[in-house]
PDB file of C-alpha atoms in Angstrom:
ATOM      1  CA  UNK A   1     107.098  85.662  58.526  1.00  0.00           C
ATOM      2  CA  UNK A   2     106.176  85.892  62.192  1.00  0.00           C
ATOM      3  CA  UNK A   3     107.249  84.005  65.293  1.00  0.00           C
ATOM      4  CA  UNK A   4     104.830  82.990  68.052  1.00  0.00           C
ATOM      5  CA  UNK A   5     106.557  83.407  71.404  1.00  0.00           C
ATOM      6  CA  UNK A   6     104.673  83.181  74.701  1.00  0.00           C
ATOM      7  CA  UNK A   7     101.377  83.951  72.948  1.00  0.00           C
ATOM      8  CA  UNK A   8     102.872  87.057  71.329  1.00  0.00           C
ATOM      9  CA  UNK A   9     103.226  87.318  67.563  1.00  0.00           C
ATOM     10  CA  UNK A  10     106.629  88.775  66.792  1.00  0.00           C
ATOM     11  CA  UNK A  11     107.993  89.800  63.422  1.00  0.00           C
ATOM     12  CA  UNK A  12     110.703  87.316  62.515  1.00  0.00           C
ATOM     13  CA  UNK A  13     112.790  90.282  61.375  1.00  0.00           C
ATOM     14  CA  UNK A  14     112.426  92.066  64.716  1.00  0.00           C
ATOM     15  CA  UNK A  15     115.492  93.117  66.683  1.00  0.00           C
ATOM     16  CA  UNK A  16     116.205  91.388  69.978  1.00  0.00           C
ATOM     17  CA  UNK A  17     117.057  94.071  72.492  1.00  0.00           C
ATOM     18  CA  UNK A  18     119.041  92.967  75.534  1.00  0.00           C
ATOM     19  CA  UNK A  19     119.099  95.482  78.390  1.00  0.00           C
ATOM     20  CA  UNK A  20     121.674  95.019  81.119  1.00  0.00           C
ATOM     21  CA  UNK A  21     122.205  98.632  82.160  1.00  0.00           C
ATOM     22  CA  UNK A  22     119.773  98.801  85.040  1.00  0.00           C
ATOM     23  CA  UNK A  23     117.156  96.076  85.518  1.00  0.00           C
ATOM     24  CA  UNK A  24     117.695  93.255  83.025  1.00  0.00           C
ATOM     25  CA  UNK A  25     115.110  93.018  80.262  1.00  0.00           C
ATOM     26  CA  UNK A  26     114.576  91.346  76.897  1.00  0.00           C
ATOM     27  CA  UNK A  27     112.458  92.898  74.155  1.00  0.00           C
ATOM     28  CA  UNK A  28     111.694  91.773  70.625  1.00  0.00           C
ATOM     29  CA  UNK A  29     109.817  94.058  68.283  1.00  0.00           C
ATOM     30  CA  UNK A  30     108.839  96.178  71.290  1.00  0.00           C
ATOM     31  CA  UNK A  31     107.374  93.155  73.078  1.00  0.00           C
ATOM     32  CA  UNK A  32     108.771  92.347  76.523  1.00  0.00           C
ATOM     33  CA  UNK A  33     109.927  88.747  76.677  1.00  0.00           C
ATOM     34  CA  UNK A  34     110.161  86.474  79.694  1.00  0.00           C
ATOM     35  CA  UNK A  35     113.654  86.024  81.010  1.00  0.00           C
ATOM     36  CA  UNK A  36     115.271  82.686  80.111  1.00  0.00           C
ATOM     37  CA  UNK A  37     114.793  79.950  82.733  1.00  0.00           C
ATOM     38  CA  UNK A  38     118.553  79.874  83.145  1.00  0.00           C
ATOM     39  CA  UNK A  39     119.457  83.472  83.921  1.00  0.00           C
ATOM     40  CA  UNK A  40     123.126  82.692  83.378  1.00  0.00           C
ATOM     41  CA  UNK A  41     122.348  82.532  79.656  1.00  0.00           C
ATOM     42  CA  UNK A  42     122.344  86.343  79.795  1.00  0.00           C
ATOM     43  CA  UNK A  43     125.648  86.281  81.623  1.00  0.00           C
ATOM     44  CA  UNK A  44     127.180  84.143  78.878  1.00  0.00           C
ATOM     45  CA  UNK A  45     125.711  86.399  76.200  1.00  0.00           C
ATOM     46  CA  UNK A  46     127.227  89.580  77.602  1.00  0.00           C
ATOM     47  CA  UNK A  47     130.488  87.793  78.449  1.00  0.00           C
ATOM     48  CA  UNK A  48     130.913  86.866  74.787  1.00  0.00           C
ATOM     49  CA  UNK A  49     129.809  90.331  73.673  1.00  0.00           C
ATOM     50  CA  UNK A  50     132.570  91.922  75.777  1.00  0.00           C
ATOM     51  CA  UNK A  51     135.075  89.429  74.350  1.00  0.00           C
ATOM     52  CA  UNK A  52     134.355  90.907  70.918  1.00  0.00           C
ATOM     53  CA  UNK A  53     135.818  89.574  67.689  1.00  0.00           C
ATOM     54  CA  UNK A  54     138.773  87.981  69.460  1.00  0.00           C
ATOM     55  CA  UNK A  55     136.413  85.549  71.172  1.00  0.00           C
ATOM     56  CA  UNK A  56     136.910  83.663  74.426  1.00  0.00           C
ATOM     57  CA  UNK A  57     138.522  80.351  75.179  1.00  0.00           C
ATOM     58  CA  UNK A  58     136.216  77.596  76.368  1.00  0.00           C
ATOM     59  CA  UNK A  59     138.226  76.934  79.534  1.00  0.00           C
ATOM     60  CA  UNK A  60     138.488  80.644  80.376  1.00  0.00           C
ATOM     61  CA  UNK A  61     134.716  81.042  80.099  1.00  0.00           C
ATOM     62  CA  UNK A  62     134.200  78.080  82.390  1.00  0.00           C
ATOM     63  CA  UNK A  63     136.741  79.381  84.905  1.00  0.00           C
ATOM     64  CA  UNK A  64     135.166  82.844  85.003  1.00  0.00           C
ATOM     65  CA  UNK A  65     131.574  81.662  85.260  1.00  0.00           C
ATOM     66  CA  UNK A  66     132.308  78.824  87.720  1.00  0.00           C
ATOM     67  CA  UNK A  67     135.549  79.859  89.432  1.00  0.00           C
ATOM     68  CA  UNK A  68     135.296  77.359  92.275  1.00  0.00           C
ATOM     69  CA  UNK A  69     134.538  74.286  90.218  1.00  0.00           C
ATOM     70  CA  UNK A  70     136.940  71.924  88.445  1.00  0.00           C
ATOM     71  CA  UNK A  71     136.831  72.052  84.669  1.00  0.00           C
ATOM     72  CA  UNK A  72     135.314  68.559  84.449  1.00  0.00           C
ATOM     73  CA  UNK A  73     132.213  69.940  86.214  1.00  0.00           C
ATOM     74  CA  UNK A  74     132.061  73.414  84.666  1.00  0.00           C
ATOM     75  CA  UNK A  75     132.552  72.249  81.065  1.00  0.00           C
ATOM     76  CA  UNK A  76     129.184  70.418  80.920  1.00  0.00           C
ATOM     77  CA  UNK A  77     127.495  73.457  82.516  1.00  0.00           C
ATOM     78  CA  UNK A  78     128.954  75.639  79.786  1.00  0.00           C
ATOM     79  CA  UNK A  79     127.590  73.344  77.081  1.00  0.00           C
ATOM     80  CA  UNK A  80     124.125  73.644  78.632  1.00  0.00           C
ATOM     81  CA  UNK A  81     124.369  77.449  78.650  1.00  0.00           C
ATOM     82  CA  UNK A  82     125.584  77.562  75.055  1.00  0.00           C
ATOM     83  CA  UNK A  83     122.595  75.469  74.044  1.00  0.00           C
ATOM     84  CA  UNK A  84     120.286  77.787  76.000  1.00  0.00           C
ATOM     85  CA  UNK A  85     121.800  80.836  74.320  1.00  0.00           C
ATOM     86  CA  UNK A  86     121.245  79.372  70.858  1.00  0.00           C
ATOM     87  CA  UNK A  87     117.658  78.519  71.833  1.00  0.00           C
ATOM     88  CA  UNK A  88     117.021  82.064  73.050  1.00  0.00           C
ATOM     89  CA  UNK A  89     118.237  83.622  69.825  1.00  0.00           C
ATOM     90  CA  UNK A  90     116.531  81.086  67.575  1.00  0.00           C
ATOM     91  CA  UNK A  91     113.208  81.515  69.421  1.00  0.00           C
ATOM     92  CA  UNK A  92     112.925  85.109  68.216  1.00  0.00           C
ATOM     93  CA  UNK A  93     113.971  84.279  64.679  1.00  0.00           C
ATOM     94  CA  UNK A  94     117.628  85.247  64.946  1.00  0.00           C
ATOM     95  CA  UNK A  95     120.198  83.033  63.319  1.00  0.00           C
ATOM     96  CA  UNK A  96     122.565  82.603  66.280  1.00  0.00           C
ATOM     97  CA  UNK A  97     125.709  84.675  65.554  1.00  0.00           C
ATOM     98  CA  UNK A  98     127.689  82.292  67.744  1.00  0.00           C
ATOM     99  CA  UNK A  99     130.686  80.645  66.135  1.00  0.00           C
ATOM    100  CA  UNK A 100     133.104  78.059  67.435  1.00  0.00           C
ATOM    101  CA  UNK A 101     136.692  77.817  66.267  1.00  0.00           C
ATOM    102  CA  UNK A 102     138.245  74.885  68.007  1.00  0.00           C
ATOM    103  CA  UNK A 103     138.208  75.831  71.668  1.00  0.00           C
ATOM    104  CA  UNK A 104     137.297  79.495  70.993  1.00  0.00           C
ATOM    105  CA  UNK A 105     133.784  80.950  70.962  1.00  0.00           C
ATOM    106  CA  UNK A 106     132.980  84.170  69.117  1.00  0.00           C
ATOM    107  CA  UNK A 107     129.765  86.182  69.174  1.00  0.00           C
ATOM    108  CA  UNK A 108     129.621  88.036  65.864  1.00  0.00           C
ATOM    109  CA  UNK A 109     127.944  91.399  65.502  1.00  0.00           C
ATOM    110  CA  UNK A 110     124.412  90.947  64.210  1.00  0.00           C
ATOM    111  CA  UNK A 111     121.952  93.686  63.166  1.00  0.00           C
ATOM    112  CA  UNK A 112     119.121  91.714  64.756  1.00  0.00           C
ATOM    113  CA  UNK A 113     120.849  91.621  68.167  1.00  0.00           C
ATOM    114  CA  UNK A 114     121.129  94.899  70.050  1.00  0.00           C
ATOM    115  CA  UNK A 115     122.788  95.051  73.469  1.00  0.00           C
ATOM    116  CA  UNK A 116     122.665  98.272  75.449  1.00  0.00           C
ATOM    117  CA  UNK A 117     126.078  97.687  77.064  1.00  0.00           C
ATOM    118  CA  UNK A 118     127.744  97.449  73.656  1.00  0.00           C
ATOM    119  CA  UNK A 119     125.827 100.419  72.248  1.00  0.00           C
ATOM    120  CA  UNK A 120     126.528 102.550  75.294  1.00  0.00           C
ATOM    121  CA  UNK A 121     130.255 101.902  75.275  1.00  0.00           C
ATOM    122  CA  UNK A 122     130.558 102.616  71.560  1.00  0.00           C
ATOM    123  CA  UNK A 123     128.533 105.834  71.695  1.00  0.00           C
ATOM    124  CA  UNK A 124     130.209 106.999  74.886  1.00  0.00           C
ATOM    125  CA  UNK A 125     133.701 106.738  73.393  1.00  0.00           C
ATOM    126  CA  UNK A 126     132.528 108.506  70.222  1.00  0.00           C
ATOM    127  CA  UNK A 127     130.982 111.359  72.239  1.00  0.00           C
ATOM    128  CA  UNK A 128     134.067 111.755  74.427  1.00  0.00           C
ATOM    129  CA  UNK A 129     136.308 111.897  71.341  1.00  0.00           C
ATOM    130  CA  UNK A 130     134.167 114.561  69.666  1.00  0.00           C
ATOM    131  CA  UNK A 131     135.511 118.083  69.322  1.00  0.00           C
ATOM    132  CA  UNK A 132     132.693 119.973  71.008  1.00  0.00           C
ATOM    133  CA  UNK A 133     129.655 121.976  69.995  1.00  0.00           C
ATOM    134  CA  UNK A 134     125.980 121.099  69.841  1.00  0.00           C
ATOM    135  CA  UNK A 135     126.616 117.868  67.951  1.00  0.00           C
ATOM    136  CA  UNK A 136     128.877 116.660  70.750  1.00  0.00           C
ATOM    137  CA  UNK A 137     126.280 117.533  73.379  1.00  0.00           C
ATOM    138  CA  UNK A 138     123.618 115.704  71.387  1.00  0.00           C
ATOM    139  CA  UNK A 139     125.848 112.628  71.065  1.00  0.00           C
ATOM    140  CA  UNK A 140     126.575 112.759  74.793  1.00  0.00           C
ATOM    141  CA  UNK A 141     122.878 112.883  75.666  1.00  0.00           C
ATOM    142  CA  UNK A 142     122.124 109.978  73.317  1.00  0.00           C
ATOM    143  CA  UNK A 143     124.752 107.847  75.034  1.00  0.00           C
ATOM    144  CA  UNK A 144     123.511 108.861  78.495  1.00  0.00           C
ATOM    145  CA  UNK A 145     119.966 107.844  77.571  1.00  0.00           C
ATOM    146  CA  UNK A 146     121.177 104.250  77.250  1.00  0.00           C
ATOM    147  CA  UNK A 147     122.473 104.179  80.824  1.00  0.00           C
ATOM    148  CA  UNK A 148     119.339 103.242  82.768  1.00  0.00           C
ATOM    149  CA  UNK A 149     121.360 102.030  85.728  1.00  0.00           C
ATOM    150  CA  UNK A 150     124.554 100.226  86.638  1.00  0.00           C
ATOM    151  CA  UNK A 151     125.617  97.190  84.658  1.00  0.00           C
ATOM    152  CA  UNK A 152     123.961  93.930  85.730  1.00  0.00           C
ATOM    153  CA  UNK A 153     122.081  95.603  88.579  1.00  0.00           C
ATOM    154  CA  UNK A 154     120.369  92.852  90.554  1.00  0.00           C
ATOM    155  CA  UNK A 155     122.001  90.062  88.551  1.00  0.00           C
ATOM    156  CA  UNK A 156     124.279  87.544  90.240  1.00  0.00           C
ATOM    157  CA  UNK A 157     127.072  87.679  87.700  1.00  0.00           C
ATOM    158  CA  UNK A 158     130.516  86.398  88.641  1.00  0.00           C
ATOM    159  CA  UNK A 159     133.514  88.455  89.737  1.00  0.00           C
ATOM    160  CA  UNK A 160     134.565  88.732  86.060  1.00  0.00           C
ATOM    161  CA  UNK A 161     131.838  91.354  85.635  1.00  0.00           C
ATOM    162  CA  UNK A 162     133.299  93.755  88.213  1.00  0.00           C
ATOM    163  CA  UNK A 163     135.853  95.300  85.858  1.00  0.00           C
ATOM    164  CA  UNK A 164     133.130  95.963  83.277  1.00  0.00           C
ATOM    165  CA  UNK A 165     130.825  97.397  85.951  1.00  0.00           C
ATOM    166  CA  UNK A 166     133.490  99.912  86.998  1.00  0.00           C
ATOM    167  CA  UNK A 167     134.548 100.732  83.433  1.00  0.00           C
ATOM    168  CA  UNK A 168     130.987 101.438  82.303  1.00  0.00           C
ATOM    169  CA  UNK A 169     130.272 103.546  85.371  1.00  0.00           C
ATOM    170  CA  UNK A 170     133.436 105.591  84.756  1.00  0.00           C
ATOM    171  CA  UNK A 171     132.290 106.204  81.191  1.00  0.00           C
ATOM    172  CA  UNK A 172     128.901 107.272  82.530  1.00  0.00           C
ATOM    173  CA  UNK A 173     130.521 109.754  84.896  1.00  0.00           C
ATOM    174  CA  UNK A 174     132.824 111.066  82.147  1.00  0.00           C
ATOM    175  CA  UNK A 175     129.784 111.691  79.940  1.00  0.00           C
ATOM    176  CA  UNK A 176     127.939 113.457  82.751  1.00  0.00           C
ATOM    177  CA  UNK A 177     130.972 115.656  83.412  1.00  0.00           C
ATOM    178  CA  UNK A 178     131.205 116.539  79.722  1.00  0.00           C
ATOM    179  CA  UNK A 179     127.487 117.311  79.569  1.00  0.00           C
ATOM    180  CA  UNK A 180     127.670 119.449  82.724  1.00  0.00           C
ATOM    181  CA  UNK A 181     130.480 121.532  81.256  1.00  0.00           C
ATOM    182  CA  UNK A 182     128.638 121.936  77.941  1.00  0.00           C
ATOM    183  CA  UNK A 183     125.398 123.003  79.589  1.00  0.00           C
ATOM    184  CA  UNK A 184     127.210 125.476  81.846  1.00  0.00           C
ATOM    185  CA  UNK A 185     128.981 127.011  78.862  1.00  0.00           C
ATOM    186  CA  UNK A 186     125.543 127.655  77.357  1.00  0.00           C
ATOM    187  CA  UNK A 187     124.166 129.112  80.578  1.00  0.00           C
ATOM    188  CA  UNK A 188     121.932 126.098  81.247  1.00  0.00           C
ATOM    189  CA  UNK A 189     123.133 125.687  84.829  1.00  0.00           C
ATOM    190  CA  UNK A 190     120.002 123.825  85.944  1.00  0.00           C
ATOM    191  CA  UNK A 191     120.856 121.106  83.427  1.00  0.00           C
ATOM    192  CA  UNK A 192     124.403 121.017  84.815  1.00  0.00           C
ATOM    193  CA  UNK A 193     122.908 120.515  88.269  1.00  0.00           C
ATOM    194  CA  UNK A 194     120.926 117.550  86.927  1.00  0.00           C
ATOM    195  CA  UNK A 195     124.101 115.978  85.530  1.00  0.00           C
ATOM    196  CA  UNK A 196     125.867 116.237  88.884  1.00  0.00           C
ATOM    197  CA  UNK A 197     122.854 114.856  90.724  1.00  0.00           C
ATOM    198  CA  UNK A 198     122.735 111.846  88.394  1.00  0.00           C
ATOM    199  CA  UNK A 199     126.419 111.137  88.965  1.00  0.00           C
ATOM    200  CA  UNK A 200     126.053 111.396  92.728  1.00  0.00           C
ATOM    201  CA  UNK A 201     123.048 109.099  92.738  1.00  0.00           C
ATOM    202  CA  UNK A 202     125.290 106.344  91.403  1.00  0.00           C
ATOM    203  CA  UNK A 203     128.284 107.247  93.586  1.00  0.00           C
ATOM    204  CA  UNK A 204     127.917 109.949  96.269  1.00  0.00           C
ATOM    205  CA  UNK A 205     131.654 109.863  97.041  1.00  0.00           C
ATOM    206  CA  UNK A 206     132.598 111.525  93.737  1.00  0.00           C
ATOM    207  CA  UNK A 207     134.387 114.614  95.054  1.00  0.00           C
ATOM    208  CA  UNK A 208     134.542 116.439  91.719  1.00  0.00           C
ATOM    209  CA  UNK A 209     130.773 116.247  91.292  1.00  0.00           C
ATOM    210  CA  UNK A 210     130.140 117.245  94.907  1.00  0.00           C
ATOM    211  CA  UNK A 211     132.293 120.349  94.481  1.00  0.00           C
ATOM    212  CA  UNK A 212     130.781 121.171  91.097  1.00  0.00           C
ATOM    213  CA  UNK A 213     127.204 120.793  92.372  1.00  0.00           C
ATOM    214  CA  UNK A 214     127.949 123.120  95.294  1.00  0.00           C
ATOM    215  CA  UNK A 215     129.446 125.628  92.830  1.00  0.00           C
ATOM    216  CA  UNK A 216     126.403 125.406  90.550  1.00  0.00           C
ATOM    217  CA  UNK A 217     124.068 125.997  93.479  1.00  0.00           C
ATOM    218  CA  UNK A 218     126.104 129.066  94.351  1.00  0.00           C
ATOM    219  CA  UNK A 219     125.912 130.294  90.763  1.00  0.00           C
ATOM    220  CA  UNK A 220     122.108 129.972  90.906  1.00  0.00           C
ATOM    221  CA  UNK A 221     121.909 131.747  94.254  1.00  0.00           C
ATOM    222  CA  UNK A 222     120.679 128.563  95.935  1.00  0.00           C
ATOM    223  CA  UNK A 223     122.841 129.029  99.005  1.00  0.00           C
ATOM    224  CA  UNK A 224     120.721 126.826 101.273  1.00  0.00           C
ATOM    225  CA  UNK A 225     121.074 123.972  98.766  1.00  0.00           C
ATOM    226  CA  UNK A 226     124.840 124.520  98.621  1.00  0.00           C
ATOM    227  CA  UNK A 227     125.086 124.252 102.414  1.00  0.00           C
ATOM    228  CA  UNK A 228     122.796 121.203 102.493  1.00  0.00           C
ATOM    229  CA  UNK A 229     124.850 119.473  99.779  1.00  0.00           C
ATOM    230  CA  UNK A 230     128.039 120.099 101.717  1.00  0.00           C
ATOM    231  CA  UNK A 231     126.548 118.789 104.973  1.00  0.00           C
ATOM    232  CA  UNK A 232     125.143 115.697 103.259  1.00  0.00           C
ATOM    233  CA  UNK A 233     128.534 114.963 101.739  1.00  0.00           C
ATOM    234  CA  UNK A 234     130.275 115.551 105.086  1.00  0.00           C
ATOM    235  CA  UNK A 235     127.977 113.017 106.780  1.00  0.00           C
ATOM    236  CA  UNK A 236     128.422 110.439 104.013  1.00  0.00           C
ATOM    237  CA  UNK A 237     132.213 110.747 104.160  1.00  0.00           C
ATOM    238  CA  UNK A 238     132.219 110.393 107.939  1.00  0.00           C
ATOM    239  CA  UNK A 239     130.005 107.309 107.930  1.00  0.00           C
ATOM    240  CA  UNK A 240     131.459 105.560 104.873  1.00  0.00           C
ATOM    241  CA  UNK A 241     135.194 106.225 105.084  1.00  0.00           C
ATOM    242  CA  UNK A 242     135.723 108.141 108.336  1.00  0.00           C
ATOM    243  CA  UNK A 243     137.021 111.220 106.531  1.00  0.00           C
ATOM    244  CA  UNK A 244     136.248 114.898 106.182  1.00  0.00           C
ATOM    245  CA  UNK A 245     135.635 116.949 103.012  1.00  0.00           C
ATOM    246  CA  UNK A 246     138.853 118.011 101.310  1.00  0.00           C
ATOM    247  CA  UNK A 247     140.070 121.580 101.054  1.00  0.00           C
ATOM    248  CA  UNK A 248     138.847 121.504  97.438  1.00  0.00           C
ATOM    249  CA  UNK A 249     135.236 120.955  98.521  1.00  0.00           C
ATOM    250  CA  UNK A 250     135.575 123.377 101.444  1.00  0.00           C
ATOM    251  CA  UNK A 251     136.729 126.047  99.019  1.00  0.00           C
ATOM    252  CA  UNK A 252     133.849 125.295  96.666  1.00  0.00           C
ATOM    253  CA  UNK A 253     131.394 125.964  99.504  1.00  0.00           C
ATOM    254  CA  UNK A 254     133.083 129.204 100.550  1.00  0.00           C
ATOM    255  CA  UNK A 255     133.112 130.477  96.995  1.00  0.00           C
ATOM    256  CA  UNK A 256     129.505 129.385  96.386  1.00  0.00           C
ATOM    257  CA  UNK A 257     128.383 131.477  99.367  1.00  0.00           C
ATOM    258  CA  UNK A 258     130.444 134.524  98.392  1.00  0.00           C
ATOM    259  CA  UNK A 259     129.230 137.360  96.154  1.00  0.00           C
ATOM    260  CA  UNK A 260     130.189 137.454  92.454  1.00  0.00           C
ATOM    261  CA  UNK A 261     130.756 133.729  92.338  1.00  0.00           C
ATOM    262  CA  UNK A 262     129.612 133.165  88.722  1.00  0.00           C
ATOM    263  CA  UNK A 263     133.027 132.858  87.091  1.00  0.00           C
ATOM    264  CA  UNK A 264     134.391 130.721  89.913  1.00  0.00           C
ATOM    265  CA  UNK A 265     131.427 128.398  89.566  1.00  0.00           C
ATOM    266  CA  UNK A 266     132.207 127.952  85.890  1.00  0.00           C
ATOM    267  CA  UNK A 267     135.826 127.042  86.695  1.00  0.00           C
ATOM    268  CA  UNK A 268     134.954 124.514  89.419  1.00  0.00           C
ATOM    269  CA  UNK A 269     133.454 122.004  87.064  1.00  0.00           C
ATOM    270  CA  UNK A 270     134.306 118.308  86.817  1.00  0.00           C
ATOM    271  CA  UNK A 271     136.501 117.496  83.901  1.00  0.00           C
TER     272      UNK A 271
END
């Protein structure tokens, strides 16, 4: 059976893909869907997904999504969002995996519902627990491919989302550090450079990646790039936090510009 949604015929057995790492997007059977009229439906969806099998209490959901409103006002808003969430899932042929137990709401795992934040976190932890080798590097790259940008970028989620934003970004940086080390061990220093650059695009104040990138540039003989990276970091530190590069980064630059720096570059990696 098929479902007609916004003039698109979608297989009723299609997976609903919810992307919240980077720009928010909904896809069903490869077809991009319009965002729900109430964007906070997505916020509720991911809130319940993070709550996992333990679920979330009705009042806690209301407090987190509407922290400045009394419960007698936020409770009706929550009921509207819950209805919108069920409508969204039903519209693409998914039996809503939303259960209520008294005052608790639980979003069950469902094969037809795929959320990049949940997939990324699961694969990231698996890759970071792995013992090494090509399989570990492959698992790391698969997890990294899911991270298209920071969690809820451009979405006006409540303060509750901040802890998840930081946790997911830390996982992203841990994966990039692991990938950089693995590539360097295989002599693929250019790929290690790419890993550091990706980390610094999301947070240029990451000292370990700044030092490692300078060391990699030195290993490749790209001394001008090593100096430029150091100067860029020095300017960012001065303007953002009024500080100077640490002795650790200073040493990375000196060693990157010195002869026979290959082994030192390998030991200056983020970890």
